[in-house]
DNA sequence: AAGAGTGTACTTGTATACAAGTATCCACTT
DNA sequence: AAGTGGATACTTGTATACAAGTACACTCTT
């Protein structure tokens, strides 16, 4: 995850393309033509290709057998897989956070939790502190590979953001799970923490799948 | 993991560089200079750079803040992280295999197990069937993202191959764990399967760390 | 002698020209 | 009319030339 964003053109192009993909500004299924995109971004094909290759390696772009490149379609099966892997990773990080958390760390977690609770009626803020909690746990766990994979998963899931459920009762449930998680970490109960984290994410998965099957997922 | 290895020069170079990195033919800490490597591999810098970038994105190469590229050093902390993530992923796949395994799948797993048992006295063969068992479970689980990450982890671990313990008693223990795992999958006991897989890999981690601290890990 | 400054050799980053391959469209054949 | 053949326009893949930046050594100063 530790990105050194060296001010090279390829990195800027990477960031811009990634932003467009995650925001669905570049539509799923849409093909990318190098010359057109290069002129649009005002760079030559060389740094553009570098950015494209990197995005392919993260599955934020997809390579056709013949060599063309396109934005991957959205897919219900894939999102289920993503949440499952995310559950496994967050579960692991919760477990490792148990072993590593200092008193100061626990204070930080409880602080985030309190802000989360205070803001639970505001969807944006609640989401923000939820993410902050996960980030803090990831930092405490200190497993760079878990963080890296988790970051890739998060990027993927971002494309399905439209289908996540932010209803108030859902936020209450998340908050309750977060409380359980922090307390498990505080009591150094690895098994409990791992289990709570796992099931929390699985719950989010099922909820998202429910929203998708209700609202319909456009796949071309 | 589904790689379409299109016969492009960049892919060949990628494969060759990866092979050299994993075999420690390119030594940890060694820097890579594009012009020299390009002439050595008889391609221009363009496909070489493409391969290098891809390897960087998999952390099989490392980029210096100033732009140079080198082979990452071996590091005891990292290998612990790798095994932990691997444990989480294999645990997940074992769980998912429980849900998906057909009678034919179980037969396949038991077949591999039997061959593993028959060959337990031969290190290479035993290792081979161990890998085959994990591959079969991964296939049955059918989670492409878990497989993808697991593959990356496996590549990383490959560089530490020298430090893995292949002693006979170690192989017996692995076989016993594999038996437990297959039986858990056969009985559709997700929690059991997940737990056995997790602890099996954690055991391998501890053994590897023991070997490393005994034999000493050369870091420059 | 130690340090700062400068110049040179070499590195990576980018643009562009070219080669090879793919798809599409139209004419032509059956 | 349908299908096949080929020519054409356009795609991606590669090589190379060039620009920008980095590191290192050497000299000159103090």
Short mmCIF file of C-alpha atoms (C1' of nucleotides) in Angstrom, two decimals:
data_model
loop_
_atom_site.label_atom_id
_atom_site.label_comp_id
_atom_site.label_asym_id
_atom_site.label_seq_id
_atom_site.Cartn_x
_atom_site.Cartn_y
_atom_site.Cartn_z
CA UNK A 1 0.00 0.00 0.00
CA UNK A 2 2.85 2.38 0.73
CA UNK A 3 2.79 4.34 -2.48
CA UNK A 4 5.60 6.69 -3.31
CA UNK A 5 3.75 8.77 -5.85
CA UNK A 6 6.83 9.99 -7.77
CA UNK A 7 5.72 12.84 -9.94
CA UNK A 8 5.96 10.94 -13.17
CA UNK A 9 3.37 11.25 -15.91
CA UNK A 10 2.55 7.57 -15.81
CA UNK A 11 1.60 7.85 -12.15
CA UNK A 12 -0.66 10.80 -12.78
CA UNK A 13 -2.32 8.99 -15.66
CA UNK A 14 -2.71 5.92 -13.45
CA UNK A 15 -4.44 7.98 -10.79
CA UNK A 16 -6.73 9.70 -13.24
CA UNK A 17 -7.71 6.49 -15.02
CA UNK A 18 -8.31 4.75 -11.73
CA UNK A 19 -10.51 7.58 -10.59
CA UNK A 20 -12.55 7.39 -13.77
CA UNK A 21 -12.91 3.63 -13.50
CA UNK A 22 -13.95 3.61 -9.85
CA UNK A 23 -16.44 6.44 -10.36
CA UNK A 24 -17.92 4.54 -13.31
CA UNK A 25 -17.08 7.59 -15.37
CA UNK A 26 -15.51 5.01 -17.63
CA UNK A 27 -18.40 2.61 -18.04
CA UNK A 28 -18.14 -1.12 -17.46
CA UNK A 29 -17.67 -2.82 -20.80
CA UNK A 30 -16.26 0.29 -22.41
CA UNK A 31 -13.15 -0.27 -24.47
CA UNK A 32 -10.09 1.91 -24.20
CA UNK A 33 -8.22 2.93 -27.34
CA UNK A 34 -4.70 4.04 -26.66
CA UNK A 35 -4.29 6.85 -29.21
CA UNK A 36 -7.61 8.51 -28.33
CA UNK A 37 -7.08 8.21 -24.57
CA UNK A 38 -3.52 9.47 -24.91
CA UNK A 39 -4.55 12.64 -26.68
CA UNK A 40 -7.45 13.08 -24.25
CA UNK A 41 -5.03 12.94 -21.32
CA UNK A 42 -2.39 14.91 -23.23
CA UNK A 43 0.39 12.39 -22.90
CA UNK A 44 1.99 10.01 -25.33
CA UNK A 45 1.05 6.37 -25.53
CA UNK A 46 4.11 5.31 -23.53
CA UNK A 47 3.12 6.50 -20.04
CA UNK A 48 -0.51 5.73 -20.83
CA UNK A 49 0.39 2.13 -21.59
CA UNK A 50 2.33 1.91 -18.38
CA UNK A 51 -0.69 3.07 -16.41
CA UNK A 52 -2.98 0.69 -18.31
CA UNK A 53 -0.73 -2.27 -17.61
CA UNK A 54 -0.70 -1.49 -13.93
CA UNK A 55 -4.48 -1.24 -13.86
CA UNK A 56 -4.71 -4.56 -15.69
CA UNK A 57 -2.56 -6.17 -13.02
CA UNK A 58 -5.05 -4.91 -10.43
CA UNK A 59 -8.02 -6.10 -12.51
CA UNK A 60 -9.30 -2.57 -12.83
CA UNK A 61 -8.89 -3.07 -16.55
CA UNK A 62 -9.20 -6.24 -18.51
CA UNK A 63 -7.24 -7.46 -21.48
CA UNK A 64 -8.98 -9.11 -24.39
CA UNK A 65 -7.36 -12.22 -25.84
CA UNK A 66 -6.65 -10.24 -28.99
CA UNK A 67 -4.95 -7.43 -27.13
CA UNK A 68 -7.64 -4.82 -26.67
CA UNK A 69 -8.34 -3.36 -23.26
CA UNK A 70 -11.68 -2.65 -21.63
CA UNK A 71 -13.29 -1.76 -18.33
CA UNK A 72 -14.48 -4.98 -16.67
CA UNK A 73 -18.20 -5.57 -16.46
CA UNK A 74 -19.91 -5.58 -13.09
CA UNK A 75 -20.72 -9.07 -11.91
CA UNK A 76 -22.72 -10.40 -9.02
CA UNK A 77 -20.59 -13.51 -8.63
CA UNK A 78 -17.42 -11.47 -8.35
CA UNK A 79 -18.74 -9.17 -5.66
CA UNK A 80 -19.57 -12.18 -3.54
CA UNK A 81 -16.00 -13.42 -3.93
CA UNK A 82 -14.63 -9.99 -3.10
CA UNK A 83 -16.54 -9.77 0.15
CA UNK A 84 -15.50 -13.29 1.11
CA UNK A 85 -11.82 -12.51 0.67
CA UNK A 86 -12.28 -9.22 2.43
CA UNK A 87 -13.88 -11.07 5.33
CA UNK A 88 -10.89 -13.39 5.54
CA UNK A 89 -8.44 -10.49 5.46
CA UNK A 90 -10.26 -8.31 7.98
CA UNK A 91 -10.63 -11.34 10.18
CA UNK A 92 -6.89 -11.92 10.05
CA UNK A 93 -6.12 -8.28 10.76
CA UNK A 94 -8.48 -8.27 13.72
CA UNK A 95 -6.68 -11.32 15.05
CA UNK A 96 -3.29 -9.71 14.62
CA UNK A 97 -4.52 -6.45 16.10
CA UNK A 98 -5.29 -8.41 19.29
CA UNK A 99 -1.68 -9.41 19.59
CA UNK A 100 -0.28 -5.95 18.86
CA UNK A 101 -2.67 -3.40 20.30
CA UNK A 102 -1.18 -1.10 22.92
CA UNK A 103 -3.16 0.94 25.43
CA UNK A 104 -2.80 3.96 23.15
CA UNK A 105 -4.11 1.93 20.23
CA UNK A 106 -7.17 0.87 22.18
CA UNK A 107 -7.78 4.46 23.15
CA UNK A 108 -7.66 5.42 19.49
CA UNK A 109 -10.10 2.67 18.54
CA UNK A 110 -12.53 3.70 21.26
CA UNK A 111 -12.22 7.32 20.16
CA UNK A 112 -13.18 6.45 16.62
CA UNK A 113 -16.02 4.33 17.94
CA UNK A 114 -17.36 7.22 19.99
CA UNK A 115 -17.31 9.56 17.01
CA UNK A 116 -18.95 6.86 14.93
CA UNK A 117 -21.70 6.54 17.53
CA UNK A 118 -22.20 10.30 17.75
CA UNK A 119 -22.53 10.57 13.98
CA UNK A 120 -24.57 7.43 13.37
CA UNK A 121 -27.51 9.39 12.04
CA UNK A 122 -25.44 10.98 9.27
CA UNK A 123 -24.71 8.46 6.55
CA UNK A 124 -21.57 10.08 5.17
CA UNK A 125 -19.93 10.65 8.54
CA UNK A 126 -20.85 7.24 9.86
CA UNK A 127 -19.32 5.64 6.79
CA UNK A 128 -16.21 7.76 7.22
CA UNK A 129 -15.62 6.62 10.79
CA UNK A 130 -16.36 3.05 9.84
CA UNK A 131 -13.60 3.20 7.27
CA UNK A 132 -11.33 4.93 9.79
CA UNK A 133 -11.88 2.11 12.26
CA UNK A 134 -10.91 -0.51 9.73
CA UNK A 135 -7.86 1.53 8.74
CA UNK A 136 -6.78 1.84 12.37
CA UNK A 137 -7.14 -1.89 12.92
CA UNK A 138 -5.16 -2.54 9.75
CA UNK A 139 -2.40 -0.24 10.97
CA UNK A 140 -2.32 -1.91 14.37
CA UNK A 141 -2.23 -5.36 12.79
CA UNK A 142 0.79 -4.19 10.84
CA UNK A 143 0.58 -6.82 8.11
CA UNK A 144 1.58 -5.06 4.92
CA UNK A 145 0.45 -7.86 2.63
CA UNK A 146 -2.96 -8.06 4.21
CA UNK A 147 -3.25 -4.30 3.87
CA UNK A 148 -2.20 -4.39 0.27
CA UNK A 149 -4.72 -7.03 -0.72
CA UNK A 150 -7.38 -5.35 1.35
CA UNK A 151 -6.73 -2.13 -0.54
CA UNK A 152 -7.15 -3.87 -3.87
CA UNK A 153 -10.40 -5.42 -2.71
CA UNK A 154 -11.62 -2.04 -1.51
CA UNK A 155 -10.93 -0.55 -4.95
CA UNK A 156 -12.89 -3.30 -6.62
CA UNK A 157 -15.81 -2.94 -4.25
CA UNK A 158 -15.82 0.81 -4.83
CA UNK A 159 -17.24 0.22 -8.29
CA UNK A 160 -20.28 -1.39 -6.65
CA UNK A 161 -20.72 1.50 -4.25
CA UNK A 162 -24.09 2.36 -5.77
CA UNK A 163 -25.43 -0.93 -4.48
CA UNK A 164 -24.37 -0.61 -0.86
CA UNK A 165 -27.08 -0.13 1.69
CA UNK A 166 -26.75 2.91 3.94
CA UNK A 167 -30.09 2.67 5.65
CA UNK A 168 -30.14 3.79 9.34
CA UNK A 169 -30.83 0.32 10.75
CA UNK A 170 -27.88 -0.97 8.73
CA UNK A 171 -25.64 1.69 10.28
CA UNK A 172 -26.83 0.77 13.76
CA UNK A 173 -26.00 -2.85 13.11
CA UNK A 174 -22.55 -1.94 11.80
CA UNK A 175 -21.91 0.18 14.86
CA UNK A 176 -22.91 -2.67 17.13
CA UNK A 177 -20.52 -4.99 15.30
CA UNK A 178 -17.75 -2.44 15.56
CA UNK A 179 -18.30 -2.22 19.29
CA UNK A 180 -18.08 -5.98 19.63
CA UNK A 181 -14.94 -6.00 17.52
CA UNK A 182 -13.15 -3.32 19.53
CA UNK A 183 -14.06 -4.99 22.79
CA UNK A 184 -12.78 -8.32 21.52
CA UNK A 185 -9.51 -6.66 20.57
CA UNK A 186 -9.34 -4.91 23.93
CA UNK A 187 -9.73 -8.24 25.72
CA UNK A 188 -7.11 -9.84 23.45
CA UNK A 189 -9.56 -12.52 22.45
CA UNK A 190 -8.17 -13.47 19.04
CA UNK A 191 -10.77 -16.07 18.17
CA UNK A 192 -13.63 -13.77 19.10
CA UNK A 193 -12.18 -10.82 17.20
CA UNK A 194 -11.55 -12.93 14.12
CA UNK A 195 -15.07 -14.34 14.25
CA UNK A 196 -16.76 -10.98 14.75
CA UNK A 197 -14.82 -9.36 11.93
CA UNK A 198 -15.53 -12.26 9.60
CA UNK A 199 -19.24 -12.33 10.23
CA UNK A 200 -19.51 -8.56 10.10
CA UNK A 201 -18.19 -8.51 6.55
CA UNK A 202 -20.25 -11.54 5.55
CA UNK A 203 -23.28 -9.63 6.76
CA UNK A 204 -22.34 -6.68 4.58
CA UNK A 205 -21.91 -9.08 1.69
CA UNK A 206 -25.37 -10.56 2.07
CA UNK A 207 -26.92 -7.14 2.41
CA UNK A 208 -25.19 -5.91 -0.73
CA UNK A 209 -26.23 -8.98 -2.68
CA UNK A 210 -29.80 -8.40 -1.51
CA UNK A 211 -29.73 -4.81 -2.73
CA UNK A 212 -28.29 -5.88 -6.05
CA UNK A 213 -30.81 -8.61 -6.71
CA UNK A 214 -33.58 -6.19 -5.71
CA UNK A 215 -32.44 -3.26 -7.83
CA UNK A 216 -30.99 -5.30 -10.66
CA UNK A 217 -27.43 -5.20 -11.82
CA UNK A 218 -26.84 -3.97 -15.34
CA UNK A 219 -24.47 -6.29 -17.14
CA UNK A 220 -24.01 -5.97 -20.85
CA UNK B 1 -5.02 -16.39 -12.07
CA UNK B 2 -6.41 -17.20 -15.49
CA UNK B 3 -3.51 -15.93 -17.55
CA UNK B 4 -3.81 -15.72 -21.27
CA UNK B 5 -0.12 -15.83 -22.06
CA UNK B 6 -0.37 -14.04 -25.44
CA UNK B 7 2.87 -14.59 -27.26
CA UNK B 8 4.14 -11.08 -26.84
CA UNK B 9 7.75 -10.32 -26.01
CA UNK B 10 6.83 -8.53 -22.82
CA UNK B 11 5.16 -11.68 -21.51
CA UNK B 12 8.16 -13.81 -22.29
CA UNK B 13 10.44 -11.32 -20.61
CA UNK B 14 8.09 -11.24 -17.63
CA UNK B 15 8.26 -15.00 -17.34
CA UNK B 16 12.00 -15.11 -17.65
CA UNK B 17 12.60 -12.33 -15.14
CA UNK B 18 10.17 -13.91 -12.71
CA UNK B 19 11.93 -17.22 -13.04
CA UNK B 20 15.28 -15.60 -12.31
CA UNK B 21 13.92 -13.72 -9.32
CA UNK B 22 12.20 -16.73 -7.75
CA UNK B 23 15.22 -18.94 -8.26
CA UNK B 24 17.40 -16.29 -6.62
CA UNK B 25 19.35 -16.27 -9.86
CA UNK B 26 18.83 -12.54 -9.58
CA UNK B 27 20.07 -11.95 -6.08
CA UNK B 28 18.10 -10.09 -3.42
CA UNK B 29 19.36 -6.52 -3.31
CA UNK B 30 20.67 -6.66 -6.85
CA UNK B 31 19.79 -3.67 -8.97
CA UNK B 32 18.44 -3.97 -12.47
CA UNK B 33 19.67 -1.62 -15.18
CA UNK B 34 17.36 -1.43 -18.14
CA UNK B 35 19.83 -1.11 -21.02
CA UNK B 36 22.04 -3.95 -19.79
CA UNK B 37 19.12 -6.26 -19.05
CA UNK B 38 17.48 -5.41 -22.37
CA UNK B 39 20.54 -6.40 -24.37
CA UNK B 40 20.99 -9.50 -22.20
CA UNK B 41 17.44 -10.61 -23.01
CA UNK B 42 17.72 -9.41 -26.59
CA UNK B 43 14.73 -7.12 -26.55
CA UNK B 44 14.39 -3.36 -26.46
CA UNK B 45 13.73 -1.43 -23.29
CA UNK B 46 10.03 -1.09 -24.06
CA UNK B 47 8.83 -4.67 -23.44
CA UNK B 48 11.42 -5.01 -20.68
CA UNK B 49 9.98 -2.00 -18.88
CA UNK B 50 6.51 -3.45 -19.23
CA UNK B 51 7.64 -6.68 -17.60
CA UNK B 52 9.47 -4.79 -14.87
CA UNK B 53 6.43 -2.70 -14.06
CA UNK B 54 4.29 -5.78 -13.75
CA UNK B 55 6.80 -7.40 -11.44
CA UNK B 56 6.89 -4.25 -9.34
CA UNK B 57 3.13 -4.39 -8.98
CA UNK B 58 3.53 -7.93 -7.62
CA UNK B 59 6.38 -6.87 -5.32
CA UNK B 60 8.76 -9.21 -7.08
CA UNK B 61 10.74 -6.08 -7.89
CA UNK B 62 11.03 -2.94 -5.87
CA UNK B 63 11.23 0.64 -7.02
CA UNK B 64 13.65 3.04 -5.36
CA UNK B 65 12.37 6.52 -4.55
CA UNK B 66 14.73 7.87 -7.18
CA UNK B 67 13.47 5.56 -9.89
CA UNK B 68 15.91 2.67 -9.86
CA UNK B 69 14.66 -0.90 -9.64
CA UNK B 70 16.05 -3.74 -7.56
CA UNK B 71 15.27 -7.24 -6.36
CA UNK B 72 13.74 -6.99 -2.88
CA UNK B 73 15.81 -8.21 0.04
CA UNK B 74 14.72 -11.29 1.96
CA UNK B 75 13.14 -10.39 5.26
CA UNK B 76 12.05 -12.48 8.20
CA UNK B 77 9.22 -10.12 9.14
CA UNK B 78 7.75 -10.31 5.66
CA UNK B 79 7.70 -14.08 5.53
CA UNK B 80 5.72 -14.17 8.74
CA UNK B 81 3.19 -11.80 7.18
CA UNK B 82 3.04 -13.88 4.03
CA UNK B 83 2.25 -17.07 5.89
CA UNK B 84 -0.40 -15.31 7.95
CA UNK B 85 -2.20 -14.04 4.87
CA UNK B 86 -1.81 -17.41 3.24
CA UNK B 87 -3.37 -19.02 6.30
CA UNK B 88 -6.34 -16.67 6.05
CA UNK B 89 -6.78 -17.38 2.34
CA UNK B 90 -6.43 -21.14 2.57
CA UNK B 91 -8.79 -21.11 5.51
CA UNK B 92 -11.34 -19.26 3.43
CA UNK B 93 -10.92 -21.58 0.49
CA UNK B 94 -11.32 -24.62 2.72
CA UNK B 95 -14.53 -23.12 4.03
CA UNK B 96 -15.84 -22.46 0.56
CA UNK B 97 -14.78 -25.89 -0.62
CA UNK B 98 -17.09 -27.34 2.04
CA UNK B 99 -20.03 -25.60 0.44
CA UNK B 100 -19.15 -26.55 -3.11
CA UNK B 101 -17.55 -29.98 -3.02
CA UNK B 102 -19.36 -32.64 -5.03
CA UNK B 103 -18.93 -36.37 -4.58
CA UNK B 104 -16.52 -36.38 -7.52
CA UNK B 105 -14.53 -33.59 -5.90
CA UNK B 106 -14.23 -35.54 -2.68
CA UNK B 107 -13.09 -38.55 -4.61
CA UNK B 108 -10.40 -36.44 -6.24
CA UNK B 109 -9.22 -35.07 -2.89
CA UNK B 110 -9.04 -38.56 -1.39
CA UNK B 111 -7.15 -39.75 -4.45
CA UNK B 112 -4.53 -37.08 -4.03
CA UNK B 113 -4.35 -37.85 -0.35
CA UNK B 114 -3.71 -41.53 -1.04
CA UNK B 115 -0.91 -40.72 -3.47
CA UNK B 116 0.50 -38.28 -0.95
CA UNK B 117 0.47 -40.99 1.69
CA UNK B 118 2.10 -43.54 -0.60
CA UNK B 119 4.88 -41.11 -1.46
CA UNK B 120 5.41 -39.62 1.98
CA UNK B 121 8.95 -40.89 2.19
CA UNK B 122 10.00 -39.06 -0.97
CA UNK B 123 10.36 -35.35 -0.30
CA UNK B 124 9.82 -34.11 -3.84
CA UNK B 125 6.79 -36.26 -4.54
CA UNK B 126 5.21 -35.55 -1.18
CA UNK B 127 5.62 -31.84 -1.76
CA UNK B 128 4.12 -32.20 -5.22
CA UNK B 129 0.96 -33.89 -3.94
CA UNK B 130 0.68 -31.38 -1.12
CA UNK B 131 0.63 -28.61 -3.66
CA UNK B 132 -1.85 -30.57 -5.78
CA UNK B 133 -4.18 -30.92 -2.83
CA UNK B 134 -4.16 -27.19 -2.18
CA UNK B 135 -4.72 -26.53 -5.87
CA UNK B 136 -7.68 -28.90 -5.95
CA UNK B 137 -9.24 -27.26 -2.91
CA UNK B 138 -8.70 -23.84 -4.49
CA UNK B 139 -10.41 -25.02 -7.65
CA UNK B 140 -13.33 -26.46 -5.72
CA UNK B 141 -13.68 -23.27 -3.68
CA UNK B 142 -13.91 -21.40 -6.96
CA UNK B 143 -13.02 -17.99 -5.57
CA UNK B 144 -10.91 -16.34 -8.24
CA UNK B 145 -9.72 -13.49 -6.05
CA UNK B 146 -8.63 -15.81 -3.29
CA UNK B 147 -6.78 -17.87 -5.86
CA UNK B 148 -5.15 -14.82 -7.35
CA UNK B 149 -3.85 -13.54 -4.03
CA UNK B 150 -2.83 -17.02 -3.00
CA UNK B 151 -0.79 -17.28 -6.18
CA UNK B 152 1.01 -14.05 -5.44
CA UNK B 153 1.78 -15.22 -1.93
CA UNK B 154 3.08 -18.51 -3.27
CA UNK B 155 5.44 -16.66 -5.60
CA UNK B 156 6.77 -14.60 -2.74
CA UNK B 157 7.25 -17.62 -0.52
CA UNK B 158 9.06 -19.38 -3.34
CA UNK B 159 12.02 -17.07 -2.78
CA UNK B 160 12.33 -18.49 0.73
CA UNK B 161 12.14 -22.06 -0.50
CA UNK B 162 15.66 -22.72 0.74
CA UNK B 163 14.45 -22.23 4.29
CA UNK B 164 11.52 -24.62 4.23
CA UNK B 165 11.79 -27.77 6.26
CA UNK B 166 11.29 -31.01 4.38
CA UNK B 167 12.25 -33.37 7.15
CA UNK B 168 10.30 -36.68 7.26
CA UNK B 169 8.51 -35.94 10.54
CA UNK B 170 7.42 -32.63 9.03
CA UNK B 171 5.95 -34.45 6.05
CA UNK B 172 4.09 -36.86 8.30
CA UNK B 173 2.59 -33.97 10.18
CA UNK B 174 1.54 -32.26 6.96
CA UNK B 175 -0.08 -35.46 5.75
CA UNK B 176 -2.00 -35.80 8.99
CA UNK B 177 -3.24 -32.23 8.64
CA UNK B 178 -4.24 -32.86 5.06
CA UNK B 179 -6.25 -35.89 6.15
CA UNK B 180 -8.05 -33.83 8.78
CA UNK B 181 -8.73 -31.13 6.23
CA UNK B 182 -10.18 -33.44 3.62
CA UNK B 183 -12.36 -35.16 6.18
CA UNK B 184 -13.65 -31.81 7.42
CA UNK B 185 -14.51 -30.86 3.85
CA UNK B 186 -16.15 -34.23 3.30
CA UNK B 187 -18.34 -33.72 6.35
CA UNK B 188 -19.19 -30.18 5.24
CA UNK B 189 -17.95 -28.80 8.53
CA UNK B 190 -16.97 -25.28 7.48
CA UNK B 191 -15.70 -24.13 10.85
CA UNK B 192 -13.58 -27.21 11.31
CA UNK B 193 -12.16 -27.03 7.79
CA UNK B 194 -11.36 -23.35 8.18
CA UNK B 195 -9.68 -23.94 11.51
CA UNK B 196 -7.63 -26.92 10.35
CA UNK B 197 -6.43 -25.10 7.23
CA UNK B 198 -5.53 -22.00 9.22
CA UNK B 199 -3.56 -23.84 11.85
CA UNK B 200 -1.86 -26.05 9.30
CA UNK B 201 -0.39 -23.02 7.57
CA UNK B 202 0.46 -21.31 10.84
CA UNK B 203 2.37 -24.44 11.77
CA UNK B 204 4.31 -24.25 8.52
CA UNK B 205 5.02 -20.61 9.27
CA UNK B 206 6.45 -21.33 12.69
CA UNK B 207 8.54 -24.17 11.34
CA UNK B 208 9.94 -21.97 8.58
CA UNK B 209 10.73 -19.17 11.00
CA UNK B 210 12.49 -21.69 13.19
CA UNK B 211 14.62 -22.87 10.29
CA UNK B 212 15.45 -19.31 9.34
CA UNK B 213 16.49 -18.22 12.79
CA UNK B 214 18.57 -21.39 13.10
CA UNK B 215 20.34 -21.16 9.78
CA UNK B 216 20.44 -17.39 9.62
CA UNK B 217 18.91 -15.27 6.92
CA UNK B 218 21.29 -13.26 4.80
CA UNK B 219 20.01 -9.72 4.46
CA UNK B 220 22.23 -7.03 3.03
"C1'" DA C 1 42.96 18.30 4.28
"C1'" DA C 2 38.08 18.89 4.13
"C1'" DG C 3 34.22 20.55 1.93
"C1'" DA C 4 31.52 22.74 -1.57
"C1'" DG C 5 30.60 23.22 -6.25
"C1'" DT C 6 30.59 21.85 -10.94
"C1'" DG C 7 30.85 18.97 -14.83
"C1'" DT C 8 30.41 14.49 -16.92
"C1'" DA C 9 28.69 9.95 -17.53
"C1'" DC C 10 24.84 7.36 -17.03
"C1'" DT C 11 20.30 6.51 -15.44
"C1'" DT C 12 15.28 6.57 -16.11
"C1'" DG C 13 11.11 8.85 -18.39
"C1'" DT C 14 8.79 10.22 -22.72
"C1'" DA C 15 7.74 10.83 -27.49
"C1'" DT C 16 7.56 9.14 -31.95
"C1'" DA C 17 8.28 6.26 -35.87
"C1'" DC C 18 7.65 1.82 -37.52
"C1'" DA C 19 6.17 -3.18 -37.74
"C1'" DA C 20 2.92 -6.64 -37.13
"C1'" DG C 21 -1.41 -8.12 -36.51
"C1'" DT C 22 -6.84 -7.62 -36.37
"C1'" DA C 23 -11.30 -6.36 -37.75
"C1'" DT C 24 -14.33 -4.44 -41.03
"C1'" DC C 25 -16.35 -3.57 -45.28
"C1'" DC C 26 -17.13 -4.32 -49.97
"C1'" DA C 27 -16.85 -6.65 -54.11
"C1'" DC C 28 -17.19 -10.93 -56.23
"C1'" DT C 29 -18.44 -15.73 -56.70
"C1'" DT C 30 -21.57 -19.50 -56.34
"C1'" DA D 1 -29.06 -13.95 -51.44
"C1'" DA D 2 -25.46 -15.75 -48.78
"C1'" DG D 3 -20.92 -16.60 -48.11
"C1'" DT D 4 -16.05 -16.09 -49.18
"C1'" DG D 5 -12.07 -13.44 -50.54
"C1'" DG D 6 -9.26 -9.67 -50.23
"C1'" DA D 7 -8.02 -4.85 -49.54
"C1'" DT D 8 -8.05 -1.15 -46.33
"C1'" DA D 9 -8.11 1.33 -42.16
"C1'" DC D 10 -6.98 1.00 -37.59
"C1'" DT D 11 -5.38 -1.40 -33.62
"C1'" DT D 12 -1.64 -2.84 -30.51
"C1'" DG D 13 3.45 -4.18 -29.96
"C1'" DT D 14 8.31 -2.77 -30.45
"C1'" DA D 15 12.40 -0.15 -31.33
"C1'" DT D 16 14.78 3.96 -31.07
"C1'" DA D 17 15.81 8.73 -30.44
"C1'" DC D 18 15.62 12.29 -27.26
"C1'" DA D 19 14.86 14.86 -22.79
"C1'" DA D 20 15.21 15.23 -18.02
"C1'" DG D 21 17.10 14.07 -13.94
"C1'" DT D 22 20.60 11.57 -10.73
"C1'" DA D 23 24.96 10.17 -8.95
"C1'" DC D 24 29.61 10.34 -8.84
"C1'" DA D 25 34.09 12.05 -9.23
"C1'" DC D 26 37.17 15.71 -9.65
"C1'" DT D 27 38.70 20.26 -8.96
"C1'" DC D 28 38.98 24.40 -6.69
"C1'" DT D 29 38.52 26.99 -2.57
"C1'" DT D 30 39.21 27.84 2.24
#
